[in-house]
Coordinates of N, CA, C and O in Angstrom, one line a residue:
M158 N -25.1 72.7 -57.2 CA -26.5 73.5 -57.8 C -26.7 74.0 -57.8 O -27.0 73.7 -56.7
H159 N -27.5 75.0 -57.6 CA -28.6 76.1 -57.3 C -29.9 76.1 -57.5 O -30.5 75.2 -58.5
T160 N -31.0 76.0 -56.9 CA -31.7 75.6 -56.6 C -32.7 77.1 -57.1 O -31.8 78.7 -57.1
K161 N -33.7 77.6 -57.8 CA -34.5 78.4 -57.8 C -34.5 79.8 -56.6 O -34.6 81.0 -57.3
H162 N -33.7 79.6 -55.3 CA -34.3 80.6 -53.9 C -32.7 80.3 -53.9 O -32.6 81.3 -53.2
T163 N -32.1 79.7 -54.3 CA -30.5 80.7 -54.0 C -29.7 80.9 -54.8 O -28.5 81.3 -55.2
V164 N -30.6 81.1 -56.7 CA -29.6 82.2 -58.2 C -30.6 83.1 -58.5 O -32.6 82.6 -58.4
R165 N -30.3 83.8 -58.7 CA -31.4 85.2 -59.5 C -30.5 85.3 -61.1 O -29.3 85.4 -61.4
Y166 N -31.2 85.7 -61.7 CA -30.0 86.4 -63.1 C -30.5 87.6 -63.2 O -32.1 88.7 -63.0
I167 N -30.3 88.3 -63.2 CA -30.1 89.9 -64.1 C -29.9 90.7 -65.2 O -28.9 90.1 -66.1
C168 N -30.8 91.2 -65.9 CA -30.9 91.7 -67.3 C -30.6 93.5 -66.2 O -32.2 94.0 -66.7
E169 N -29.3 93.8 -67.2 CA -29.3 95.6 -67.1 C -29.6 96.6 -68.8 O -29.1 95.9 -69.7
R170 N -30.5 97.0 -69.1 CA -31.2 97.7 -69.8 C -30.4 99.1 -70.1 O -30.6 100.1 -68.8
Y171 N -29.6 99.8 -70.9 CA -29.4 100.9 -71.1 C -30.5 102.0 -72.5 O -30.9 101.9 -72.6
S172 N -30.2 103.4 -71.8 CA -30.8 103.8 -72.4 C -30.2 104.3 -73.8 O -31.2 103.8 -75.4
S173 N -29.3 103.4 -74.7 CA -28.1 103.5 -75.8 C -29.2 101.7 -76.5 O -28.8 101.7 -77.2
G174 N -29.8 101.3 -76.0 CA -29.8 100.1 -76.0 C -29.3 98.3 -76.2 O -29.9 97.6 -76.3
N175 N -28.1 99.4 -75.4 CA -27.6 97.9 -74.9 C -27.8 96.9 -73.7 O -29.0 97.6 -72.6
C176 N -28.4 95.6 -74.0 CA -28.2 94.9 -72.4 C -27.0 93.9 -71.7 O -26.5 93.3 -73.2
Y177 N -26.6 94.0 -71.1 CA -25.7 92.5 -70.3 C -26.5 92.0 -69.4 O -27.2 91.6 -68.4
Y178 N -26.5 90.4 -69.6 CA -27.3 89.6 -68.9 C -26.5 89.0 -68.2 O -24.6 88.6 -68.2
Y179 N -26.6 88.8 -67.1 CA -25.7 88.0 -65.2 C -26.7 87.5 -64.1 O -27.9 86.9 -64.4
K180 N -25.5 86.1 -64.2 CA -26.3 85.3 -62.7 C -25.1 85.8 -61.8 O -24.4 86.3 -61.2
Q181 N -26.6 85.9 -60.8 CA -25.4 86.2 -59.3 C -26.0 85.0 -57.8 O -27.2 84.3 -58.3
E182 N -25.3 84.6 -57.7 CA -25.6 83.5 -56.8 C -25.3 83.7 -55.3 O -24.4 84.0 -54.8
L183 N -26.6 83.0 -54.1 CA -26.4 83.4 -53.1 C -24.8 82.6 -52.4 O -25.3 81.4 -52.6
I184 N -24.4 83.3 -51.8 CA -22.9 82.0 -50.7 C -23.1 83.0 -49.6 O -23.1 83.6 -49.2
T185 N -21.7 82.4 -48.9 CA -21.6 81.9 -47.3 C -20.4 81.8 -47.2 O -19.2 81.5 -47.7
H186 N -19.3 82.9 -46.2 CA -18.5 82.9 -46.3 C -18.7 82.5 -44.5 O -17.2 82.1 -44.6
D187 N -19.1 81.9 -43.9 CA -18.8 80.7 -42.4 C -19.4 79.8 -42.3 O -19.3 79.0 -43.1
S188 N -21.2 79.6 -42.4 CA -21.3 78.8 -42.3 C -23.5 78.9 -43.0 O -23.8 80.2 -42.1
W189 N -24.5 78.0 -43.4 CA -25.1 78.5 -43.7 C -26.5 78.5 -42.5 O -27.0 79.0 -42.7
Q190 N -26.2 78.5 -41.5 CA -26.4 78.5 -40.6 C -26.2 79.9 -39.6 O -26.7 80.7 -38.8
N191 N -25.8 80.3 -40.2 CA -25.7 81.6 -39.9 C -25.6 82.6 -41.0 O -25.1 83.3 -42.4
P192 N -26.6 83.4 -41.0 CA -27.7 85.0 -41.7 C -27.1 85.5 -42.4 O -27.0 86.1 -43.2
A193 N -26.2 85.6 -40.5 CA -24.9 87.5 -41.2 C -23.9 87.5 -42.4 O -23.6 88.4 -42.8
S194 N -24.2 86.0 -42.2 CA -22.9 85.4 -43.8 C -23.5 85.5 -44.9 O -22.3 84.8 -45.9
I195 N -24.4 85.4 -45.4 CA -24.6 85.0 -46.3 C -25.1 85.9 -47.4 O -25.5 87.1 -46.8
N196 N -23.5 85.8 -48.9 CA -24.7 87.4 -49.4 C -24.9 86.9 -50.7 O -24.6 86.1 -51.4
W197 N -24.9 87.8 -51.8 CA -24.8 87.8 -53.0 C -23.1 87.4 -53.5 O -22.4 88.6 -53.4
S198 N -23.4 86.6 -54.5 CA -22.0 86.7 -55.7 C -21.7 87.7 -56.1 O -22.8 88.6 -56.6
T199 N -20.8 87.9 -56.7 CA -20.1 88.9 -57.7 C -21.3 88.7 -59.0 O -21.3 87.5 -59.5
K200 N -21.2 89.1 -60.0 CA -21.7 89.3 -61.1 C -21.4 88.7 -62.2 O -20.3 88.9 -62.5
R201 N -21.9 87.2 -62.5 CA -21.4 86.6 -64.0 C -22.3 86.9 -65.4 O -22.9 86.1 -65.2
P202 N -21.6 87.5 -66.8 CA -22.2 87.0 -67.1 C -22.1 85.9 -67.6 O -22.1 84.8 -67.9
I203 N -23.6 85.9 -69.0 CA -24.4 85.0 -69.2 C -24.7 85.3 -70.5 O -24.8 86.7 -70.7
S204 N -25.6 84.4 -70.8 CA -26.0 84.9 -72.5 C -27.5 85.4 -72.2 O -28.6 85.0 -71.0
S205 N -28.8 86.3 -72.9 CA -29.7 86.2 -73.5 C -30.2 85.4 -73.7 O -31.5 85.3 -72.6
R206 N -30.0 84.1 -74.4 CA -30.6 83.5 -74.3 C -30.6 82.5 -72.8 O -32.0 82.0 -72.8
T207 N -29.5 82.8 -72.0 CA -29.5 81.4 -71.2 C -30.7 82.1 -69.6 O -31.7 81.6 -69.4
F208 N -30.6 83.5 -69.7 CA -31.3 85.2 -69.1 C -32.9 84.9 -69.2 O -33.7 83.4 -68.6
F209 N -33.8 84.0 -70.6 CA -34.9 84.4 -71.3 C -35.0 82.5 -71.1 O -36.0 82.2 -70.4
A210 N -34.0 81.8 -71.1 CA -34.9 80.1 -70.8 C -35.0 79.9 -69.2 O -35.7 79.3 -69.0
K211 N -33.7 80.5 -68.4 CA -34.0 80.7 -67.0 C -35.5 81.2 -66.7 O -36.0 80.9 -65.7
E212 N -35.7 82.5 -66.7 CA -36.8 83.3 -66.1 C -38.5 82.8 -66.9 O -38.9 81.9 -66.9
R213 N -38.4 81.3 -68.5 CA -39.5 80.4 -68.7 C -40.0 79.5 -67.7 O -41.0 79.0 -67.4
E214 N -37.9 79.2 -67.6 CA -38.8 77.6 -65.7 C -38.3 78.0 -64.6 O -38.5 77.7 -63.3
G215 N -38.7 80.0 -64.8 CA -39.1 80.2 -63.3 C -38.4 80.4 -61.9 O -39.1 80.6 -61.0
Y216 N -37.5 80.2 -62.6 CA -36.1 81.4 -61.8 C -36.7 83.1 -61.6 O -37.3 83.9 -62.0
K217 N -35.6 83.2 -60.3 CA -36.0 84.8 -60.1 C -35.0 85.5 -60.6 O -33.9 84.8 -61.3
T218 N -35.5 86.6 -61.4 CA -35.2 87.6 -62.8 C -35.2 88.7 -62.2 O -36.2 89.4 -61.5
V219 N -34.8 89.6 -62.2 CA -35.0 91.8 -61.9 C -34.4 92.4 -63.4 O -32.4 92.2 -64.2
N220 N -34.9 92.7 -63.8 CA -34.8 93.8 -64.6 C -34.1 95.0 -64.1 O -34.9 96.5 -63.7
I221 N -33.6 95.9 -64.3 CA -32.2 96.9 -63.8 C -32.4 97.8 -65.5 O -31.8 97.6 -66.3
L222 N -33.3 99.0 -65.3 CA -33.2 100.3 -66.3 C -32.0 101.0 -66.1 O -32.1 102.0 -65.2
H223 N -31.7 101.8 -67.1 CA -29.8 102.2 -66.9 C -30.5 103.7 -66.9 O -30.1 103.8 -68.6
C224 N -30.9 104.8 -66.4 CA -31.4 106.0 -67.3 C -30.4 107.1 -66.2 O -30.6 108.2 -66.0
K225 N -28.9 107.3 -68.0 CA -28.3 108.0 -67.2 C -28.1 109.4 -68.5 O -28.1 108.5 -69.6
K226 N -27.8 110.1 -68.3 CA -27.7 111.3 -69.5 C -26.0 110.9 -69.7 O -25.2 110.6 -69.6
P227 N -26.2 111.4 -71.4 CA -25.0 111.1 -72.5 C -23.4 111.7 -71.4 O -23.7 113.6 -70.4
A228 N -22.7 111.3 -71.8 CA -21.8 112.3 -70.9 C -20.9 113.8 -71.3 O -21.8 114.1 -72.9
E229 N -20.5 114.3 -70.8 CA -21.1 115.6 -72.1 C -19.4 116.0 -72.3 O -18.2 115.1 -71.6
V230 N -19.2 116.2 -73.3 CA -17.8 116.7 -74.0 C -16.9 117.9 -73.8 O -17.7 118.5 -74.4
L231 N -15.6 118.0 -73.6 CA -14.8 119.0 -72.7 C -14.3 118.9 -74.3 O -12.9 118.5 -74.2
P232 N -14.1 120.1 -74.7 CA -13.4 120.5 -75.6 C -12.5 121.0 -74.3 O -11.8 121.9 -74.0
F233 N -10.9 120.4 -75.5 CA -10.0 121.0 -74.9 C -8.4 121.9 -75.8 O -8.8 121.9 -77.1
S234 N -8.6 122.7 -74.8 CA -7.6 123.8 -75.9 C -5.9 123.2 -76.3 O -5.6 122.7 -75.7
R235 N -6.0 123.5 -78.1 CA -4.5 123.4 -78.1 C -3.7 124.5 -78.4 O -3.5 124.6 -78.7
T236 N -2.8 124.4 -77.1 CA -1.5 125.1 -77.2 C -0.6 124.6 -77.3 O -0.5 124.4 -76.9

C-alpha cells in the first residue's frame, strides 16, 4: 500500500475531449537509502471515478493538457 507521498494520479486531456487517467507509484531499483535509484513507475490506467475519489482524499494529482494539431491528411495517387 502506498502513501500519499509515494503515489500520484494523472489526468491527460486532449483537445478532442478525450481524458485518460493513470496512477504512478514511486519505486526503487536498489534501496530506499539510495536516492539515485528512486523513479516513478510506468503509468497504469485507472478509472475516472478512482481519479476523482483520490483527488478528494488529498492525493497528489497532475492534470496534463495535450494541445496537438490535427494530423494532416496526405492524398496518395492511385496508379
